[in-house]
PDB file of C-alpha atoms in Angstrom:
ATOM      1  CA  UNK A   1      -2.412  -5.484   7.460  1.00  0.00           C
ATOM      2  CA  UNK A   2       0.956  -7.215   7.651  1.00  0.00           C
ATOM      3  CA  UNK A   3       2.855  -4.030   6.795  1.00  0.00           C
ATOM      4  CA  UNK A   4       0.975  -1.921   9.330  1.00  0.00           C
ATOM      5  CA  UNK A   5       1.721  -4.492  12.038  1.00  0.00           C
ATOM      6  CA  UNK A   6       5.401  -4.610  11.062  1.00  0.00           C
ATOM      7  CA  UNK A   7       5.879  -0.868  11.378  1.00  0.00           C
ATOM      8  CA  UNK A   8       3.818  -0.633  14.561  1.00  0.00           C
ATOM      9  CA  UNK A   9       6.288  -3.093  16.128  1.00  0.00           C
ATOM     10  CA  UNK A  10       9.144  -0.669  15.425  1.00  0.00           C
ATOM     11  CA  UNK A  11       7.418   2.264  17.104  1.00  0.00           C
ATOM     12  CA  UNK A  12       9.015   1.188  20.398  1.00  0.00           C
ATOM     13  CA  UNK A  13      12.575   2.589  20.880  1.00  0.00           C
ATOM     14  CA  UNK A  14      13.909  -0.624  22.465  1.00  0.00           C
ATOM     15  CA  UNK A  15      12.640  -2.752  19.595  1.00  0.00           C
ATOM     16  CA  UNK A  16      14.025  -0.320  17.023  1.00  0.00           C
ATOM     17  CA  UNK A  17      17.393  -0.526  18.819  1.00  0.00           C
ATOM     18  CA  UNK A  18      17.271  -4.356  18.797  1.00  0.00           C
ATOM     19  CA  UNK A  19      16.602  -4.347  15.032  1.00  0.00           C
ATOM     20  CA  UNK A  20      19.526  -1.934  14.532  1.00  0.00           C
ATOM     21  CA  UNK A  21      21.855  -4.192  16.585  1.00  0.00           C
ATOM     22  CA  UNK A  22      20.807  -7.248  14.543  1.00  0.00           C
ATOM     23  CA  UNK A  23      21.421  -5.348  11.299  1.00  0.00           C
ATOM     24  CA  UNK A  24      24.991  -4.656  12.528  1.00  0.00           C
ATOM     25  CA  UNK A  25      25.810  -8.014  14.092  1.00  0.00           C
ATOM     26  CA  UNK A  26      23.859 -10.623  12.164  1.00  0.00           C
ATOM     27  CA  UNK A  27      22.938 -13.544  14.438  1.00  0.00           C
ATOM     28  CA  UNK A  28      23.079 -13.126  18.223  1.00  0.00           C
ATOM     29  CA  UNK A  29      21.829 -14.775  21.409  1.00  0.00           C
ATOM     30  CA  UNK A  30      19.349 -12.679  23.394  1.00  0.00           C
ATOM     31  CA  UNK A  31      21.858 -12.780  26.296  1.00  0.00           C
ATOM     32  CA  UNK A  32      24.367 -10.904  24.094  1.00  0.00           C
ATOM     33  CA  UNK A  33      21.934  -7.984  23.873  1.00  0.00           C
ATOM     34  CA  UNK A  34      21.517  -7.590  27.628  1.00  0.00           C
ATOM     35  CA  UNK A  35      24.622  -5.394  28.282  1.00  0.00           C
ATOM     36  CA  UNK A  36      23.378  -2.913  25.665  1.00  0.00           C
ATOM     37  CA  UNK A  37      20.072  -2.173  27.384  1.00  0.00           C
ATOM     38  CA  UNK A  38      19.107  -0.777  30.798  1.00  0.00           C
ATOM     39  CA  UNK A  39      16.345  -3.384  31.167  1.00  0.00           C
ATOM     40  CA  UNK A  40      16.227  -7.013  32.328  1.00  0.00           C
ATOM     41  CA  UNK A  41      16.758 -10.045  30.109  1.00  0.00           C
ATOM     42  CA  UNK A  42      13.085 -11.148  30.420  1.00  0.00           C
ATOM     43  CA  UNK A  43      12.033  -7.628  29.334  1.00  0.00           C
ATOM     44  CA  UNK A  44      14.325  -7.870  26.282  1.00  0.00           C
ATOM     45  CA  UNK A  45      12.937 -11.337  25.524  1.00  0.00           C
ATOM     46  CA  UNK A  46       9.421  -9.895  25.533  1.00  0.00           C
ATOM     47  CA  UNK A  47      10.444  -7.256  22.964  1.00  0.00           C
ATOM     48  CA  UNK A  48      12.138  -9.945  20.855  1.00  0.00           C
ATOM     49  CA  UNK A  49       8.909 -11.965  20.945  1.00  0.00           C
ATOM     50  CA  UNK A  50       6.975  -8.970  19.547  1.00  0.00           C
ATOM     51  CA  UNK A  51       9.571  -8.633  16.783  1.00  0.00           C
ATOM     52  CA  UNK A  52       9.237 -12.343  15.975  1.00  0.00           C
ATOM     53  CA  UNK A  53       5.449 -12.111  15.828  1.00  0.00           C
ATOM     54  CA  UNK A  54       5.573  -9.089  13.527  1.00  0.00           C
ATOM     55  CA  UNK A  55       8.010 -10.801  11.165  1.00  0.00           C
ATOM     56  CA  UNK A  56      11.166  -8.768  11.834  1.00  0.00           C
ATOM     57  CA  UNK A  57      13.113 -11.495  13.615  1.00  0.00           C
ATOM     58  CA  UNK A  58      13.531 -15.241  13.147  1.00  0.00           C
ATOM     59  CA  UNK A  59      14.937 -17.699  15.658  1.00  0.00           C
ATOM     60  CA  UNK A  60      16.620 -21.063  15.046  1.00  0.00           C
ATOM     61  CA  UNK A  61      17.696 -23.873  17.306  1.00  0.00           C
ATOM     62  CA  UNK A  62      21.397 -24.744  17.648  1.00  0.00           C
ATOM     63  CA  UNK A  63      21.767 -27.313  20.429  1.00  0.00           C
ATOM     64  CA  UNK A  64      20.560 -25.514  23.534  1.00  0.00           C
ATOM     65  CA  UNK A  65      20.984 -22.057  21.955  1.00  0.00           C
ATOM     66  CA  UNK A  66      18.139 -20.172  20.283  1.00  0.00           C
ATOM     67  CA  UNK A  67      19.936 -17.407  18.379  1.00  0.00           C
ATOM     68  CA  UNK A  68      17.950 -14.676  16.647  1.00  0.00           C
ATOM     69  CA  UNK A  69      18.530 -12.697  13.448  1.00  0.00           C
ATOM     70  CA  UNK A  70      16.689 -10.322  11.170  1.00  0.00           C
ATOM     71  CA  UNK A  71      14.203 -12.086   8.930  1.00  0.00           C
ATOM     72  CA  UNK A  72      15.454 -12.186   5.336  1.00  0.00           C
ATOM     73  CA  UNK A  73      13.932  -9.530   3.083  1.00  0.00           C
ATOM     74  CA  UNK A  74      12.488  -7.465   5.890  1.00  0.00           C
ATOM     75  CA  UNK A  75      14.786  -4.528   5.391  1.00  0.00           C
ATOM     76  CA  UNK A  76      13.949  -4.590   1.682  1.00  0.00           C
ATOM     77  CA  UNK A  77      10.688  -2.940   2.565  1.00  0.00           C
ATOM     78  CA  UNK A  78      10.981   0.657   1.538  1.00  0.00           C
ATOM     79  CA  UNK A  79       8.417   3.317   2.105  1.00  0.00           C
ATOM     80  CA  UNK A  80       7.610   5.147  -1.100  1.00  0.00           C
ATOM     81  CA  UNK A  81       7.156   8.853  -0.460  1.00  0.00           C
ATOM     82  CA  UNK A  82       6.973  10.316  -3.928  1.00  0.00           C
ATOM     83  CA  UNK A  83       6.213   9.559  -7.566  1.00  0.00           C
ATOM     84  CA  UNK A  84       3.250   9.972  -9.864  1.00  0.00           C
ATOM     85  CA  UNK A  85       1.612   6.717  -8.765  1.00  0.00           C
ATOM     86  CA  UNK A  86       1.641   7.838  -5.140  1.00  0.00           C
ATOM     87  CA  UNK A  87       0.362  11.326  -6.026  1.00  0.00           C
ATOM     88  CA  UNK A  88      -2.362   9.806  -8.197  1.00  0.00           C
ATOM     89  CA  UNK A  89      -3.576   7.406  -5.535  1.00  0.00           C
ATOM     90  CA  UNK A  90      -3.566  10.136  -2.870  1.00  0.00           C
ATOM     91  CA  UNK A  91      -5.673  12.396  -5.073  1.00  0.00           C
ATOM     92  CA  UNK A  92      -8.019   9.532  -5.969  1.00  0.00           C
ATOM     93  CA  UNK A  93      -8.599   8.497  -2.362  1.00  0.00           C
ATOM     94  CA  UNK A  94      -9.211  12.104  -1.243  1.00  0.00           C
ATOM     95  CA  UNK A  95     -12.030  12.235  -3.828  1.00  0.00           C
ATOM     96  CA  UNK A  96     -13.275   8.822  -2.680  1.00  0.00           C
ATOM     97  CA  UNK A  97     -13.476  10.236   0.876  1.00  0.00           C
ATOM     98  CA  UNK A  98     -15.786  12.975  -0.424  1.00  0.00           C
ATOM     99  CA  UNK A  99     -17.919  10.481  -2.323  1.00  0.00           C
ATOM    100  CA  UNK A 100     -18.246   8.176   0.699  1.00  0.00           C
ATOM    101  CA  UNK A 101     -19.265  11.157   2.873  1.00  0.00           C
ATOM    102  CA  UNK A 102     -22.403  11.686   0.777  1.00  0.00           C
ATOM    103  CA  UNK A 103     -24.452   9.420   3.030  1.00  0.00           C
ATOM    104  CA  UNK A 104     -27.671  11.416   2.680  1.00  0.00           C
ATOM    105  CA  UNK A 105     -27.827  11.309  -1.097  1.00  0.00           C
ATOM    106  CA  UNK A 106     -30.044   8.442  -2.267  1.00  0.00           C
ATOM    107  CA  UNK A 107     -28.536   6.247  -4.963  1.00  0.00           C
TER     108      UNK A 107
ATOM    109  CA  UNK B   1      -6.706  12.264   9.204  1.00  0.00           C
ATOM    110  CA  UNK B   2      -6.618   9.110   7.079  1.00  0.00           C
ATOM    111  CA  UNK B   3      -3.083   8.769   5.796  1.00  0.00           C
ATOM    112  CA  UNK B   4      -2.022   6.601   2.908  1.00  0.00           C
ATOM    113  CA  UNK B   5       1.048   4.393   3.168  1.00  0.00           C
ATOM    114  CA  UNK B   6       2.886   2.943   0.189  1.00  0.00           C
ATOM    115  CA  UNK B   7       5.570   0.346   0.866  1.00  0.00           C
ATOM    116  CA  UNK B   8       7.666  -1.885  -1.380  1.00  0.00           C
ATOM    117  CA  UNK B   9       7.500  -5.422  -0.060  1.00  0.00           C
ATOM    118  CA  UNK B  10       9.705  -8.326  -1.149  1.00  0.00           C
ATOM    119  CA  UNK B  11      11.022  -8.264  -4.718  1.00  0.00           C
ATOM    120  CA  UNK B  12       7.956  -7.363  -6.723  1.00  0.00           C
ATOM    121  CA  UNK B  13       5.125  -6.179  -4.459  1.00  0.00           C
ATOM    122  CA  UNK B  14       3.868  -2.708  -3.721  1.00  0.00           C
ATOM    123  CA  UNK B  15       1.496  -2.450  -0.761  1.00  0.00           C
ATOM    124  CA  UNK B  16      -0.807   0.546  -0.341  1.00  0.00           C
ATOM    125  CA  UNK B  17      -2.943   1.024   2.770  1.00  0.00           C
ATOM    126  CA  UNK B  18      -5.594   3.669   3.401  1.00  0.00           C
ATOM    127  CA  UNK B  19      -8.444   4.024   5.902  1.00  0.00           C
ATOM    128  CA  UNK B  20     -11.874   5.313   4.897  1.00  0.00           C
ATOM    129  CA  UNK B  21     -14.684   6.633   7.096  1.00  0.00           C
ATOM    130  CA  UNK B  22     -17.286   4.291   5.633  1.00  0.00           C
ATOM    131  CA  UNK B  23     -18.259   0.640   5.940  1.00  0.00           C
ATOM    132  CA  UNK B  24     -16.499  -2.012   3.792  1.00  0.00           C
ATOM    133  CA  UNK B  25     -19.523  -2.510   1.514  1.00  0.00           C
ATOM    134  CA  UNK B  26     -19.560   1.206   0.606  1.00  0.00           C
ATOM    135  CA  UNK B  27     -15.810   1.264  -0.165  1.00  0.00           C
ATOM    136  CA  UNK B  28     -16.064  -2.004  -2.100  1.00  0.00           C
ATOM    137  CA  UNK B  29     -19.003  -0.682  -4.125  1.00  0.00           C
ATOM    138  CA  UNK B  30     -17.140   2.549  -4.946  1.00  0.00           C
ATOM    139  CA  UNK B  31     -14.479   0.386  -6.659  1.00  0.00           C
ATOM    140  CA  UNK B  32     -16.927  -1.578  -8.845  1.00  0.00           C
ATOM    141  CA  UNK B  33     -19.717   0.906  -9.601  1.00  0.00           C
ATOM    142  CA  UNK B  34     -18.855   2.622 -12.874  1.00  0.00           C
ATOM    143  CA  UNK B  35     -20.676   5.869 -12.023  1.00  0.00           C
ATOM    144  CA  UNK B  36     -18.760   6.112  -8.737  1.00  0.00           C
ATOM    145  CA  UNK B  37     -15.390   5.141 -10.220  1.00  0.00           C
ATOM    146  CA  UNK B  38     -15.736   7.958 -12.790  1.00  0.00           C
ATOM    147  CA  UNK B  39     -16.049  10.433  -9.933  1.00  0.00           C
ATOM    148  CA  UNK B  40     -12.987   9.526  -7.897  1.00  0.00           C
ATOM    149  CA  UNK B  41     -10.473   7.546  -9.969  1.00  0.00           C
ATOM    150  CA  UNK B  42      -9.519  10.689 -11.895  1.00  0.00           C
ATOM    151  CA  UNK B  43      -5.753  10.699 -11.406  1.00  0.00           C
ATOM    152  CA  UNK B  44      -3.593  13.759 -10.766  1.00  0.00           C
ATOM    153  CA  UNK B  45      -5.082  17.244 -10.970  1.00  0.00           C
ATOM    154  CA  UNK B  46      -5.632  18.395 -14.527  1.00  0.00           C
ATOM    155  CA  UNK B  47      -6.410  14.899 -15.824  1.00  0.00           C
ATOM    156  CA  UNK B  48      -9.864  13.770 -16.926  1.00  0.00           C
ATOM    157  CA  UNK B  49     -11.322  10.310 -17.477  1.00  0.00           C
ATOM    158  CA  UNK B  50     -12.977  10.448 -20.906  1.00  0.00           C
ATOM    159  CA  UNK B  51     -13.710   6.719 -20.948  1.00  0.00           C
ATOM    160  CA  UNK B  52     -14.542   4.258 -18.157  1.00  0.00           C
ATOM    161  CA  UNK B  53     -15.876   0.832 -19.085  1.00  0.00           C
ATOM    162  CA  UNK B  54     -16.359  -1.991 -16.629  1.00  0.00           C
ATOM    163  CA  UNK B  55     -18.077  -5.379 -16.456  1.00  0.00           C
ATOM    164  CA  UNK B  56     -17.864  -6.026 -12.692  1.00  0.00           C
ATOM    165  CA  UNK B  57     -18.061  -9.815 -12.556  1.00  0.00           C
ATOM    166  CA  UNK B  58     -15.475 -12.604 -12.357  1.00  0.00           C
ATOM    167  CA  UNK B  59     -13.870 -12.805 -15.802  1.00  0.00           C
ATOM    168  CA  UNK B  60     -15.355  -9.414 -16.753  1.00  0.00           C
ATOM    169  CA  UNK B  61     -13.091  -6.800 -18.327  1.00  0.00           C
ATOM    170  CA  UNK B  62     -12.470  -3.121 -17.643  1.00  0.00           C
ATOM    171  CA  UNK B  63     -10.725  -0.261 -19.432  1.00  0.00           C
ATOM    172  CA  UNK B  64     -10.122   3.181 -17.936  1.00  0.00           C
ATOM    173  CA  UNK B  65      -8.676   5.968 -20.087  1.00  0.00           C
ATOM    174  CA  UNK B  66      -7.213   9.195 -18.727  1.00  0.00           C
ATOM    175  CA  UNK B  67      -6.291  12.370 -20.591  1.00  0.00           C
ATOM    176  CA  UNK B  68      -4.122  15.304 -19.539  1.00  0.00           C
ATOM    177  CA  UNK B  69      -6.230  18.341 -20.424  1.00  0.00           C
ATOM    178  CA  UNK B  70      -3.101  20.470 -20.938  1.00  0.00           C
ATOM    179  CA  UNK B  71      -1.078  18.233 -23.274  1.00  0.00           C
ATOM    180  CA  UNK B  72      -3.753  15.863 -24.611  1.00  0.00           C
ATOM    181  CA  UNK B  73      -1.538  12.939 -23.504  1.00  0.00           C
ATOM    182  CA  UNK B  74      -3.564   9.765 -22.927  1.00  0.00           C
ATOM    183  CA  UNK B  75      -3.077   6.398 -21.263  1.00  0.00           C
ATOM    184  CA  UNK B  76      -5.327   3.424 -20.558  1.00  0.00           C
ATOM    185  CA  UNK B  77      -5.390   0.795 -17.842  1.00  0.00           C
ATOM    186  CA  UNK B  78      -7.024  -2.361 -19.141  1.00  0.00           C
ATOM    187  CA  UNK B  79      -7.592  -5.653 -17.399  1.00  0.00           C
ATOM    188  CA  UNK B  80     -10.035  -8.220 -16.070  1.00  0.00           C
ATOM    189  CA  UNK B  81     -11.493  -9.269 -12.740  1.00  0.00           C
ATOM    190  CA  UNK B  82     -10.181 -12.624 -11.506  1.00  0.00           C
ATOM    191  CA  UNK B  83     -12.094 -13.030  -8.256  1.00  0.00           C
ATOM    192  CA  UNK B  84     -14.728 -10.919  -6.504  1.00  0.00           C
ATOM    193  CA  UNK B  85     -15.587 -11.551  -2.861  1.00  0.00           C
ATOM    194  CA  UNK B  86     -17.958  -8.747  -1.787  1.00  0.00           C
ATOM    195  CA  UNK B  87     -17.384  -6.719   0.308  1.00  0.00           C
ATOM    196  CA  UNK B  88     -13.957  -8.060   1.356  1.00  0.00           C
ATOM    197  CA  UNK B  89     -11.732  -8.583  -1.654  1.00  0.00           C
ATOM    198  CA  UNK B  90     -11.211  -7.733  -5.322  1.00  0.00           C
ATOM    199  CA  UNK B  91      -8.558  -9.521  -7.355  1.00  0.00           C
ATOM    200  CA  UNK B  92      -7.783  -8.287 -10.837  1.00  0.00           C
ATOM    201  CA  UNK B  93      -5.102  -8.287 -13.536  1.00  0.00           C
ATOM    202  CA  UNK B  94      -4.138  -5.034 -15.247  1.00  0.00           C
ATOM    203  CA  UNK B  95      -1.674  -3.506 -17.688  1.00  0.00           C
ATOM    204  CA  UNK B  96      -1.075   0.118 -18.629  1.00  0.00           C
ATOM    205  CA  UNK B  97      -1.173   1.121 -22.297  1.00  0.00           C
ATOM    206  CA  UNK B  98       0.698   4.245 -23.328  1.00  0.00           C
ATOM    207  CA  UNK B  99       1.452   5.543 -26.831  1.00  0.00           C
ATOM    208  CA  UNK B 100       4.078   3.155 -28.201  1.00  0.00           C
ATOM    209  CA  UNK B 101       4.207   0.752 -25.252  1.00  0.00           C
ATOM    210  CA  UNK B 102       2.200  -1.481 -22.928  1.00  0.00           C
ATOM    211  CA  UNK B 103       3.504  -2.500 -19.493  1.00  0.00           C
ATOM    212  CA  UNK B 104       3.618  -6.181 -18.489  1.00  0.00           C
ATOM    213  CA  UNK B 105       0.552  -7.354 -16.552  1.00  0.00           C
ATOM    214  CA  UNK B 106       0.402  -6.934 -12.803  1.00  0.00           C
ATOM    215  CA  UNK B 107      -1.893  -8.674 -10.337  1.00  0.00           C
ATOM    216  CA  UNK B 108      -3.794  -6.472  -7.885  1.00  0.00           C
ATOM    217  CA  UNK B 109      -5.494  -7.704  -4.716  1.00  0.00           C
ATOM    218  CA  UNK B 110      -7.578  -5.065  -2.911  1.00  0.00           C
ATOM    219  CA  UNK B 111      -8.843  -6.029   0.542  1.00  0.00           C
ATOM    220  CA  UNK B 112     -11.355  -4.162   2.698  1.00  0.00           C
ATOM    221  CA  UNK B 113     -11.308  -4.841   6.447  1.00  0.00           C
ATOM    222  CA  UNK B 114     -13.816  -3.403   8.922  1.00  0.00           C
ATOM    223  CA  UNK B 115     -12.094  -1.008  11.329  1.00  0.00           C
ATOM    224  CA  UNK B 116     -14.510   0.414  13.881  1.00  0.00           C
ATOM    225  CA  UNK B 117     -17.013   2.473  11.899  1.00  0.00           C
ATOM    226  CA  UNK B 118     -14.625   2.612   8.949  1.00  0.00           C
ATOM    227  CA  UNK B 119     -12.626   0.431   6.597  1.00  0.00           C
ATOM    228  CA  UNK B 120      -8.932  -0.226   6.181  1.00  0.00           C
ATOM    229  CA  UNK B 121      -8.108  -0.921   2.558  1.00  0.00           C
ATOM    230  CA  UNK B 122      -4.944  -2.853   1.705  1.00  0.00           C
ATOM    231  CA  UNK B 123      -4.032  -2.976  -1.973  1.00  0.00           C
ATOM    232  CA  UNK B 124      -1.197  -5.322  -2.948  1.00  0.00           C
ATOM    233  CA  UNK B 125       0.144  -4.858  -6.467  1.00  0.00           C
ATOM    234  CA  UNK B 126       2.402  -7.700  -7.674  1.00  0.00           C
ATOM    235  CA  UNK B 127       4.482  -6.666 -10.675  1.00  0.00           C
ATOM    236  CA  UNK B 128       6.060  -9.179 -13.070  1.00  0.00           C
ATOM    237  CA  UNK B 129       9.574  -8.042 -12.017  1.00  0.00           C
ATOM    238  CA  UNK B 130      11.452  -5.728  -9.663  1.00  0.00           C
ATOM    239  CA  UNK B 131      12.227  -3.525 -12.710  1.00  0.00           C
ATOM    240  CA  UNK B 132       8.542  -3.100 -13.541  1.00  0.00           C
ATOM    241  CA  UNK B 133       7.811  -2.119  -9.956  1.00  0.00           C
ATOM    242  CA  UNK B 134      10.615   0.426  -9.986  1.00  0.00           C
ATOM    243  CA  UNK B 135       9.277   1.880 -13.231  1.00  0.00           C
ATOM    244  CA  UNK B 136       5.763   2.184 -11.836  1.00  0.00           C
ATOM    245  CA  UNK B 137       6.950   3.831  -8.625  1.00  0.00           C
ATOM    246  CA  UNK B 138       9.384   6.245 -10.271  1.00  0.00           C
ATOM    247  CA  UNK B 139       7.328   7.296 -13.290  1.00  0.00           C
ATOM    248  CA  UNK B 140       6.755  11.035 -13.260  1.00  0.00           C
ATOM    249  CA  UNK B 141       8.695  11.282  -9.996  1.00  0.00           C
ATOM    250  CA  UNK B 142       9.429  15.000 -10.325  1.00  0.00           C
ATOM    251  CA  UNK B 143       5.923  15.834 -11.381  1.00  0.00           C
ATOM    252  CA  UNK B 144       4.490  13.797  -8.535  1.00  0.00           C
ATOM    253  CA  UNK B 145       6.732  15.455  -5.984  1.00  0.00           C
ATOM    254  CA  UNK B 146       5.854  18.934  -7.260  1.00  0.00           C
ATOM    255  CA  UNK B 147       2.198  18.036  -7.031  1.00  0.00           C
ATOM    256  CA  UNK B 148       2.626  16.751  -3.463  1.00  0.00           C
ATOM    257  CA  UNK B 149       4.435  19.915  -2.415  1.00  0.00           C
ATOM    258  CA  UNK B 150       1.622  22.028  -3.896  1.00  0.00           C
ATOM    259  CA  UNK B 151      -0.738  20.054  -1.724  1.00  0.00           C
ATOM    260  CA  UNK B 152       1.487  20.530   1.313  1.00  0.00           C
ATOM    261  CA  UNK B 153       1.542  24.282   0.650  1.00  0.00           C
ATOM    262  CA  UNK B 154      -2.231  24.336   0.600  1.00  0.00           C
ATOM    263  CA  UNK B 155      -2.419  22.253   3.750  1.00  0.00           C
ATOM    264  CA  UNK B 156      -0.034  24.347   5.849  1.00  0.00           C
ATOM    265  CA  UNK B 157      -1.460  27.680   4.685  1.00  0.00           C
ATOM    266  CA  UNK B 158      -5.066  26.615   5.319  1.00  0.00           C
TER     267      UNK B 158
END
């Protein structure tokens, strides 16, 4: 379910924009993001927390600063839209749907 | 509609998720009951499964063979079950045998989680290398795309 959770986190436009900013800038303080958004710093922090919990963002401690950055490897995740393996699995699972729908047939 | 997602994760993993409108034990059973597997794990349209052998216990082996009815081309997926945890999890090792070559082994963990009155299946395939994963994903790319577009045609004209 990790992947589903990760992509659900990006379904919010603010969070998608934060991820885009981090991809451009590397490591930033949350305060540095504030001028870019029409919402308050606590609201941005809440979005950052969701991104941390879903694995998109990591945070480290540097003195009193807590800068954030994209988690390594996260952007390596690529959705596969085509290919024989995908086509095969789709066809298989459509047939499995039909089989599972046969609730009234005794085994 | 229950959509399938397929995502490359990390260096060597491929993660497939799909929801089914049935309880986890029914979906789990459909993966390990040879009569059921023969009915759904048939591959792309036009392929048949002339042979399906399975010993569904930890350490037990399986071998599924598919044949393209048009060309007569055949391939086999052979492997063994590592760990069975009904109805939540199946862990197995598999390799694909084609004429003239056999792929390296990959490890497959299939998990079934209750989701309301249905099940969300998450299948994580770990290949031995990033190259093997790329090969598995890209094999028959054009054919697969054509097949998907045929399906799309049927869907939008229905």
